[in-house]
Amino acid sequence: MPEAALQAALAPFGSSRMLPPEAYTSPDVFAWEQRNFFTGWQCAGFAADLAEPGAQRAEPVGSTSVLLVRGKDGALRGFANTCRHRGHEILPCGGATTRRSVVCPYHAWSYTLEGDLFAAPGYDGAFDFDAAQFPLRSLRVQEWHGYVFVDLSGQAPPLEEYLGALGDRLALHRPERLVVAARHTYVVQANWKTISENYQECYHCPEIHPELCAVSPPDSGENWYAPGAWVGGWMDIRPGMATMSLDGHSDGVLIPGLDEWASTRVDYLGVFPNLLVSTHPDYVMTHRMAPLGPNRTWVECAWSFPVEATSRPGFDPAYAVDFWDVTNKQDWAACESVQRGMESGLATAGPLSPQEDGVYQFVTMVARGYAGRPVHVKPEAQPV
């Protein structure tokens, strides 16, 4: 990335510029991001999807997939999703199973839930073969507030240091005790950064989100500036509205333990590089991203509710799902238009409005990463 472009992005808020178009279109920049941004800590899904011993899932992470396995001891482990024999995937990406061992479907090499090879058909006595030399490749994983984080590099700082004060923002909603009741997946024809930038501002809301503006004032709230590799802020829910739905009603229940203020607002938290968490009074919505190319991003959107709601007969999450599916698709259309503009050959790095300080925080995080600095370490001076 040209030094002048980085300096322009890192200039004080009010005089800075966005990243240049090549940050969103260049295959070389994308490859660099895959090697540097998408090898450290990133979200790989929900711990509750691997609740029982023997549960196994293959989840997309960066440019690859990882195998997550719940052991007999209850510990969650992560492995490269590749057999030590000929490299066949243990599970297809997105696949899941529950069994007493990990078995490659190609030649039936079999591993314990701890990753040790214990069966390689046809190798008994045929060669000087030591099964102990061929365990599954172990990866660093950690459960955090119900999410699973993976560090492909094995060299990232401790997760608590990387996320900084984010845990304080999730403490009231306690997503680890919520139940995922619905999921949608999308493939957005846009760069992953454009999706995160769109998420961090409501400057665009009056133009493309009439449903959102009807239940949440687009000029409400403010952004925080706190330690860690995340950006976030809050917005009000209009008086008389219970939550973010097409008419402001809720078919769920208030998340237990919320204070009065948390019961009337939505927090929007962007965790670098691939997780967006929106906390509502009665549910938590999560967007998880995996970049597929400079101009394509896989997005899983999941909605989690208190067990007090999901255990009720006839509970239907559609009131939340339908609202955000409409809103998501409006955002995806905008992001895809931005991508086409970036690829036009005529775009230049534009300025940020006073309402885009969250975007500024995200862009400067990316720019610090491009400059070789740790993204989770923020300058002491904050945007004004």
XYZ file of C-alpha atoms in Angstrom:
384
model
C 0.000 0.000 0.000
C 1.502 3.412 -0.921
C 2.830 5.273 2.099
C 0.973 8.434 1.114
C -2.331 6.553 1.094
C -1.656 5.143 4.570
C -0.765 8.564 5.941
C -3.935 10.031 4.452
C -6.037 7.323 6.114
C -4.240 7.811 9.448
C -4.559 11.614 9.461
C -6.678 13.108 12.280
C -10.413 12.634 11.996
C -11.843 15.463 9.942
C -8.897 15.629 7.583
C -8.358 11.935 6.819
C -9.275 9.988 3.693
C -10.661 6.526 3.095
C -8.391 3.733 1.946
C -7.574 3.890 -1.780
C -9.570 1.791 -4.275
C -6.820 -0.829 -4.593
C -7.428 -1.792 -0.946
C -10.800 -3.131 -2.098
C -9.960 -4.441 -5.559
C -6.326 -5.602 -5.762
C -5.662 -9.365 -5.711
C -2.231 -8.591 -4.252
C -3.715 -6.612 -1.349
C -6.278 -9.349 -0.768
C -3.544 -12.007 -0.697
C -1.578 -9.904 1.798
C -4.664 -9.591 4.023
C -5.182 -13.338 3.932
C -1.599 -13.888 5.081
C -1.663 -11.193 7.761
C -5.196 -10.285 8.911
C -6.821 -13.692 8.472
C -4.233 -15.842 10.200
C -4.608 -14.345 13.687
C -7.640 -14.414 15.966
C -10.967 -14.650 14.147
C -14.386 -16.048 14.931
C -15.058 -19.613 13.763
C -18.622 -20.041 15.011
C -20.589 -20.858 18.155
C -19.453 -23.083 21.019
C -23.032 -24.359 21.415
C -22.768 -26.009 17.988
C -20.252 -28.370 19.586
C -21.963 -28.962 22.900
C -21.548 -32.733 23.248
C -18.395 -34.897 23.348
C -17.664 -36.166 19.856
C -19.262 -33.178 18.118
C -17.253 -32.129 15.051
C -17.663 -29.217 12.634
C -15.639 -27.776 9.752
C -15.932 -23.980 9.654
C -14.589 -21.411 7.156
C -11.750 -19.326 8.569
C -9.865 -16.942 6.308
C -8.846 -18.773 3.147
C -9.214 -22.238 4.662
C -11.455 -24.318 6.905
C -10.756 -25.590 10.391
C -11.977 -28.728 12.128
C -13.466 -28.110 15.576
C -13.884 -31.115 17.889
C -15.354 -31.451 21.371
C -13.304 -34.006 23.312
C -14.398 -36.586 25.846
C -12.962 -34.290 28.496
C -15.274 -31.469 27.393
C -12.434 -29.404 25.950
C -12.842 -27.837 22.526
C -9.937 -28.433 20.153
C -9.116 -27.131 16.722
C -7.271 -28.896 13.910
C -6.341 -28.290 10.324
C -9.192 -29.786 8.332
C -6.883 -32.089 6.408
C -5.910 -35.726 6.814
C -2.225 -36.457 7.450
C -2.292 -39.141 4.750
C -3.132 -37.426 1.450
C -4.663 -34.149 2.597
C -8.335 -35.035 2.133
C -10.721 -32.853 4.141
C -11.993 -34.553 7.272
C -15.337 -32.802 6.793
C -16.544 -30.586 3.953
C -16.579 -26.939 4.943
C -19.857 -26.362 6.748
C -20.217 -30.079 7.516
C -20.869 -31.526 10.951
C -21.057 -34.922 12.631
C -20.937 -36.521 16.062
C -18.929 -39.710 16.590
C -16.411 -41.275 18.955
C -13.445 -40.658 16.665
C -12.341 -38.439 13.787
C -12.335 -40.409 10.522
C -11.099 -39.328 7.107
C -13.713 -40.394 4.520
C -11.061 -41.053 1.836
C -8.956 -43.914 3.224
C -10.419 -44.216 6.743
C -7.423 -42.921 8.634
C -8.835 -42.542 12.131
C -7.902 -40.194 14.944
C -8.912 -39.821 18.564
C -10.931 -36.770 19.572
C -7.614 -35.385 20.823
C -6.147 -35.673 17.310
C -3.879 -38.716 17.692
C -3.774 -41.191 14.790
C -4.761 -44.682 15.940
C -5.734 -46.476 12.725
C -4.217 -46.379 9.230
C -5.659 -49.310 7.231
C -3.053 -51.387 5.402
C -0.024 -49.981 7.196
C 0.334 -52.692 9.826
C 3.806 -54.172 9.410
C 4.094 -53.081 5.791
C 6.445 -50.173 6.393
C 8.513 -48.625 9.106
C 5.442 -46.627 10.079
C 4.960 -44.820 13.388
C 1.400 -43.526 13.836
C 2.587 -41.182 16.581
C 4.315 -39.071 13.934
C 1.050 -38.255 12.155
C -1.451 -36.593 14.489
C -3.868 -34.029 13.139
C -2.262 -30.601 13.017
C -3.391 -28.781 16.160
C -4.585 -25.168 16.061
C -5.012 -22.634 18.825
C -8.689 -22.213 19.770
C -10.557 -20.516 22.605
C -14.169 -20.200 23.659
C -15.212 -16.655 24.562
C -18.743 -15.533 25.502
C -20.172 -18.436 23.512
C -18.106 -17.773 20.379
C -15.192 -19.875 19.137
C -12.045 -18.015 18.143
C -9.192 -19.564 16.170
C -5.620 -18.329 15.756
C -4.200 -20.017 12.665
C -0.759 -18.492 13.204
C -0.379 -19.596 16.800
C 1.420 -16.306 17.393
C -1.379 -13.843 18.137
C -1.471 -12.131 21.547
C -3.714 -13.628 24.239
C -7.348 -13.362 23.150
C -8.320 -11.270 26.177
C -5.589 -8.776 25.308
C -6.584 -8.767 21.642
C -10.259 -8.068 22.418
C -9.517 -5.572 25.192
C -12.641 -4.001 26.687
C -15.077 -5.823 24.398
C -16.069 -8.291 27.098
C -17.413 -5.408 29.188
C -19.796 -4.535 26.343
C -21.169 -8.085 26.120
C -21.370 -8.793 29.832
C -25.024 -7.781 30.261
C -26.335 -9.688 27.217
C -24.312 -12.829 27.966
C -24.493 -14.343 24.460
C -23.020 -17.573 25.856
C -26.398 -18.406 27.461
C -28.493 -17.564 24.384
C -29.808 -20.078 21.830
C -29.252 -19.713 18.082
C -32.747 -20.002 16.592
C -32.169 -18.940 12.971
C -29.373 -18.515 10.431
C -29.111 -17.072 6.947
C -26.085 -17.178 4.663
C -25.295 -14.697 1.928
C -22.556 -14.243 -0.650
C -22.036 -10.511 -1.067
C -20.283 -9.268 -4.194
C -18.185 -6.803 -2.243
C -14.936 -6.571 -0.319
C -15.091 -7.629 3.328
C -13.928 -4.208 4.514
C -16.781 -2.458 2.736
C -19.250 -4.609 4.691
C -17.597 -3.676 7.996
C -17.444 0.013 7.072
C -21.132 0.033 6.156
C -21.915 -1.600 9.509
C -20.138 1.138 11.450
C -22.260 4.086 10.343
C -25.889 5.111 9.929
C -25.088 8.119 7.754
C -26.598 6.050 4.931
C -29.698 4.933 6.853
C -32.154 7.706 5.818
C -31.424 6.908 2.175
C -31.727 3.116 2.091
C -33.260 1.879 5.383
C -36.833 3.161 5.840
C -37.730 0.162 8.009
C -34.760 0.723 10.311
C -35.392 4.455 10.604
C -39.002 3.759 11.601
C -37.860 1.947 14.766
C -34.466 3.551 15.492
C -33.504 7.233 15.010
C -30.588 7.207 12.541
C -28.974 10.214 14.237
C -29.089 8.709 17.740
C -26.273 7.238 19.782
C -22.539 7.550 19.667
C -19.427 5.429 19.184
C -17.042 4.245 21.864
C -13.266 4.418 21.777
C -11.853 1.602 23.889
C -8.926 -0.862 23.961
C -8.898 -3.875 21.673
C -9.351 -4.914 18.056
C -12.949 -3.772 17.820
C -15.067 -0.774 16.938
C -18.559 -0.097 18.206
C -21.334 2.203 19.290
C -24.999 2.310 20.176
C -28.301 3.604 18.797
C -31.654 4.213 20.461
C -34.860 2.299 19.900
C -37.745 4.733 19.470
C -40.110 5.245 22.428
C -43.003 2.825 22.294
C -40.957 0.279 20.319
C -39.756 -2.906 22.024
C -37.016 -3.970 19.613
C -35.757 -3.905 16.030
C -38.573 -5.509 14.034
C -40.708 -4.326 11.138
C -43.237 -2.745 13.496
C -41.177 -2.516 16.685
C -42.923 -5.404 18.466
C -41.163 -8.394 20.049
C -42.262 -12.019 20.068
C -39.448 -12.828 22.484
C -38.567 -11.873 26.037
C -36.210 -9.303 27.482
C -32.734 -10.761 27.981
C -32.471 -11.409 31.731
C -30.264 -9.007 33.647
C -30.397 -6.003 31.296
C -30.503 -2.583 32.903
C -32.968 0.100 31.823
C -30.646 1.737 29.306
C -29.630 -1.553 27.660
C -33.329 -2.348 27.296
C -33.897 0.661 25.032
C -30.892 0.568 22.719
C -28.938 -1.586 20.253
C -25.144 -1.920 20.430
C -23.246 -2.510 17.182
C -19.840 -4.120 17.756
C -17.369 -4.861 14.959
C -14.615 -7.308 15.932
C -11.602 -7.308 13.615
C -11.465 -8.946 11.177
C -14.614 -11.030 10.684
C -17.261 -10.692 13.400
C -20.124 -8.201 13.808
C -22.291 -8.466 16.937
C -25.524 -6.499 17.405
C -27.041 -6.700 20.890
C -30.785 -5.990 21.174
C -33.020 -5.985 24.235
C -34.405 -9.426 23.338
C -31.880 -11.026 20.979
C -28.289 -10.886 19.739
C -27.523 -10.929 16.024
C -24.152 -12.058 14.720
C -22.613 -11.607 11.276
C -19.595 -13.825 10.614
C -17.558 -13.228 7.453
C -15.112 -15.218 5.342
C -13.575 -13.348 2.379
C -13.787 -15.337 -0.862
C -11.894 -12.837 -3.012
C -11.266 -9.095 -3.321
C -14.892 -8.630 -4.388
C -16.754 -11.563 -2.771
C -17.539 -12.260 0.887
C -19.430 -15.115 2.537
C -21.593 -13.898 5.411
C -23.472 -15.984 7.967
C -26.108 -14.093 9.932
C -27.358 -15.785 13.112
C -30.036 -14.757 15.602
C -29.767 -15.853 19.247
C -32.507 -15.578 21.889
C -32.892 -16.277 25.605
C -33.840 -19.860 26.407
C -36.850 -18.375 28.191
C -38.119 -17.435 24.713
C -36.963 -20.393 22.607
C -38.422 -22.929 25.055
C -41.909 -21.490 24.726
C -44.292 -23.531 22.530
C -44.620 -21.999 19.089
C -41.795 -19.475 19.470
C -41.016 -17.932 16.091
C -37.865 -15.813 15.537
C -39.272 -14.388 12.285
C -40.045 -10.985 13.818
C -36.284 -10.363 14.154
C -35.117 -12.420 11.188
C -37.453 -10.801 8.672
C -36.490 -7.281 9.737
C -32.765 -7.888 9.427
C -33.041 -9.921 6.238
C -34.669 -6.879 4.624
C -32.037 -4.586 6.119
C -29.151 -6.907 5.231
C -30.224 -7.049 1.592
C -30.465 -3.257 1.445
C -26.911 -3.079 2.841
C -25.607 -5.738 0.471
C -26.983 -3.803 -2.528
C -25.207 -0.663 -1.316
C -21.939 -2.514 -0.662
C -22.047 -4.138 -4.082
C -22.566 -0.734 -5.706
C -19.552 0.592 -3.790
C -17.549 -2.358 -5.094
C -18.523 -1.625 -8.675
C -17.542 1.996 -8.162
C -14.178 0.995 -6.710
C -13.563 -1.239 -9.720
C -14.530 1.457 -12.230
C -10.991 2.815 -12.492
C -12.313 6.289 -11.709
C -12.762 6.178 -7.923
C -10.518 8.016 -5.477
C -10.210 7.920 -1.679
C -12.962 10.165 -0.287
C -13.341 12.105 2.979
C -15.338 10.986 6.020
C -18.349 12.858 7.381
C -18.645 13.875 11.061
C -21.093 10.954 11.417
C -18.510 8.397 10.311
C -16.136 8.313 13.274
C -16.798 4.561 13.606
C -15.674 4.099 10.016
C -12.605 6.188 10.807
C -11.741 3.878 13.705
C -12.069 0.824 11.477
C -10.126 2.338 8.570
C -7.270 3.418 10.849
C -7.189 -0.086 12.345
C -6.746 -1.512 8.841
C -4.166 1.125 7.946
C -2.145 0.371 11.084
C -2.171 -3.279 10.069
C -0.976 -2.420 6.566
C 1.834 -0.413 8.169
C 2.955 -3.447 10.176
C 1.539 -2.307 13.514
C -0.734 -4.462 15.733
C -4.367 -3.679 14.997
C -5.501 -4.131 18.604
C -3.214 -1.413 19.965
C -4.967 1.929 19.494
C -3.372 5.367 19.705
C -4.083 7.220 22.931
C -5.705 10.132 21.107
C -9.280 9.384 20.094
C -11.480 10.814 17.314
C -13.251 14.085 18.128
